[in-house]
Protein backbone atom coordinates (compact mmCIF):
# COMPACT_ATOMS: atom_id res chain seq x y z
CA UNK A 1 -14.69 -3.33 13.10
CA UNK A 2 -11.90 -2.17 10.85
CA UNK A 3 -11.18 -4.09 7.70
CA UNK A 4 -8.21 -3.76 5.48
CA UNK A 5 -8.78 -5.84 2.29
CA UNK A 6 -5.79 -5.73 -0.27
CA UNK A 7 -6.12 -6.91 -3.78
CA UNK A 8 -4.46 -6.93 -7.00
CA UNK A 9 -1.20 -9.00 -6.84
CA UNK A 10 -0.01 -11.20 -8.80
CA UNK A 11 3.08 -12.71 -11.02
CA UNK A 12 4.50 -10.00 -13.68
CA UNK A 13 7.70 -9.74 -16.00
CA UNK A 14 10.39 -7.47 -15.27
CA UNK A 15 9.27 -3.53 -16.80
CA UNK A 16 5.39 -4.91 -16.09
CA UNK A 17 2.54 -3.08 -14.76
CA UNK A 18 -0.05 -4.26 -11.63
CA UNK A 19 -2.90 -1.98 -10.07
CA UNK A 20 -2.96 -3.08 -6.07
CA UNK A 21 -6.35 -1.87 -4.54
CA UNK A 22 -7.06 -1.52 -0.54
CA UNK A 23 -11.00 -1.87 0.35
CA UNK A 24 -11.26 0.26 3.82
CA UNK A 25 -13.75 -0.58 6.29
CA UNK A 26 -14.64 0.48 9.89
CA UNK A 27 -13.05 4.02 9.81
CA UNK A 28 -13.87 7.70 8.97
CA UNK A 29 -11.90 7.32 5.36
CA UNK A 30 -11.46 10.69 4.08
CA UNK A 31 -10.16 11.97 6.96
CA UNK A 32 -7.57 9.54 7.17
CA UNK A 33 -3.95 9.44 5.15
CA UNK A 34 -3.56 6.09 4.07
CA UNK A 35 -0.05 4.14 2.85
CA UNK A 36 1.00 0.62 1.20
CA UNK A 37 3.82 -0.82 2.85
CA UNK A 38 5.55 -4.10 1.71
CA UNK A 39 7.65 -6.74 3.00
CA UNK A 40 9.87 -8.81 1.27
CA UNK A 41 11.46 -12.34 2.24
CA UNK A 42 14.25 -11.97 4.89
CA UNK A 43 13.09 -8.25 5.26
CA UNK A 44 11.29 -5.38 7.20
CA UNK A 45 8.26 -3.94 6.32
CA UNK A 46 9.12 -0.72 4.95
CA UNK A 47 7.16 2.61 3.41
CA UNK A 48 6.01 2.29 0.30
CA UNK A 49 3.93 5.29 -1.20
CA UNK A 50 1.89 7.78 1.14
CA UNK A 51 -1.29 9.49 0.58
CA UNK A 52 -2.55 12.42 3.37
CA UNK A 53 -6.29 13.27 3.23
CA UNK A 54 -5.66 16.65 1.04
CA UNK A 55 -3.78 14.27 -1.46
CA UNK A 56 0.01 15.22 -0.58
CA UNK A 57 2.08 12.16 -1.73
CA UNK A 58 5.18 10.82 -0.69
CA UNK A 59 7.50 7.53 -2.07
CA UNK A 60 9.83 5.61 -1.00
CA UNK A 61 13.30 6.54 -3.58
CA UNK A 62 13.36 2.77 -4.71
CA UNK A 63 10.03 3.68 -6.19
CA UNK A 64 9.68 7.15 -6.75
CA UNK A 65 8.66 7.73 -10.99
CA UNK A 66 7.12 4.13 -10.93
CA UNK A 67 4.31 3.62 -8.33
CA UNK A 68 1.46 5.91 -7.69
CA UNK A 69 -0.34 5.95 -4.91
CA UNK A 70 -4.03 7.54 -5.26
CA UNK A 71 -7.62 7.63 -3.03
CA UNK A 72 -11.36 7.55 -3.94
CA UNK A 73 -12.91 8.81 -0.84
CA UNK A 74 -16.58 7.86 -1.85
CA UNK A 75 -15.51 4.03 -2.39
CA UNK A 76 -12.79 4.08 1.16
CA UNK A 77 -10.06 3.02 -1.44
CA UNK A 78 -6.64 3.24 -2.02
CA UNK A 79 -4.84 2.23 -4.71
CA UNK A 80 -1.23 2.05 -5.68
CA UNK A 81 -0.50 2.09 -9.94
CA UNK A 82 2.97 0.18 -10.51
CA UNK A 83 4.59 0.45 -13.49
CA UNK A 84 8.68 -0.78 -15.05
CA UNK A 85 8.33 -3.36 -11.76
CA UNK A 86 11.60 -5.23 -10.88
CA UNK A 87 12.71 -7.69 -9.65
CA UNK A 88 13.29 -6.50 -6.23
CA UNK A 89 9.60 -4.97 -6.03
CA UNK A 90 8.74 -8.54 -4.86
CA UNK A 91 6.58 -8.44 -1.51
CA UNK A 92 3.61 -8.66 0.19
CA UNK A 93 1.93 -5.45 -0.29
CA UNK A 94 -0.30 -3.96 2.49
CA UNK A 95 -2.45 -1.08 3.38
CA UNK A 96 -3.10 0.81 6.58
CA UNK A 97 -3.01 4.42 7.73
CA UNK A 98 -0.36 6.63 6.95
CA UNK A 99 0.01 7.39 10.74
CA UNK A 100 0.98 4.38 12.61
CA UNK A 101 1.77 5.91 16.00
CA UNK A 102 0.42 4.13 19.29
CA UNK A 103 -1.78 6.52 20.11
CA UNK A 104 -4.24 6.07 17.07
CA UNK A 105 -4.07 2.17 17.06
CA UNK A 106 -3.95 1.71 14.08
CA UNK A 107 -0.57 -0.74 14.03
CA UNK A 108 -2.91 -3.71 15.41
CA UNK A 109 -5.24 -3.77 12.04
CA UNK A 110 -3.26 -5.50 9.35
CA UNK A 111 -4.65 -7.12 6.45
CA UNK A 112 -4.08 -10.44 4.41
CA UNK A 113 -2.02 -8.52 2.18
CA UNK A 114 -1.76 -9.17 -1.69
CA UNK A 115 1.27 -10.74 -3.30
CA UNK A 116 3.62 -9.41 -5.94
CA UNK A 117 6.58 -11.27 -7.87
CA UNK A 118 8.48 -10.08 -10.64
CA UNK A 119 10.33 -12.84 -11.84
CA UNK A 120 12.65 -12.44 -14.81
């Protein structure tokens, strides 16, 4: 029943700008924190941005004063405003809850994901 739709990549210039958007289906939205994580070639996924349901915010450092992460509850979407990308900002960007612990399942529901490259 959950759904994790991500949207938005695409090819950008070094210093560029991309908007990624997550569609959230299936789940009680506002309640929930909600994160992009990426994965590059070669690499783990890793943290990207954070979002908790009161809107407290946390970044990875390779990010932090470039990406913002953001929510609108009454459309179950998260987005994630990147700005001055680089080259080493190329992944596959994903959404899912901000709490991936067993207990709450959530680790099984992974979208398609949405490409990013920033090719100089």
């Amino acid at each position: 029943q959950v759904q994790l739709v991500e949207s938005g990549g695409g090819l950008v210039q070094p210093g560029g700008s991309l908007r990624l958007s997550c569609a959230v289906s299936g789940s009680i939205f506002s309640i929930n924190g909600w994160a992009w994580y990426r994965q590059a070639p070669g690499k783990q996924r890793e943290l990207v941005a954070a979002i908790t349901s009161g809107g407290s915010t946390n970044y990875a450092d390779s990010v932090k004063g470039r990406f913002t992460i953001s929510r609108d509850n009454a459309k179950n979407t998260v987005y994630l405003q990147m700005i001055s990308l680089k080259p080493e900002d190329t992944a596959v960007y994903y959404c899912n809850n901000a709490d991936l612990r067993p207990s709450g399942g959530w680790s099984h529901y992974w979208g398609q994901g949405t490409q990013v490259t920033v090719s100089s």
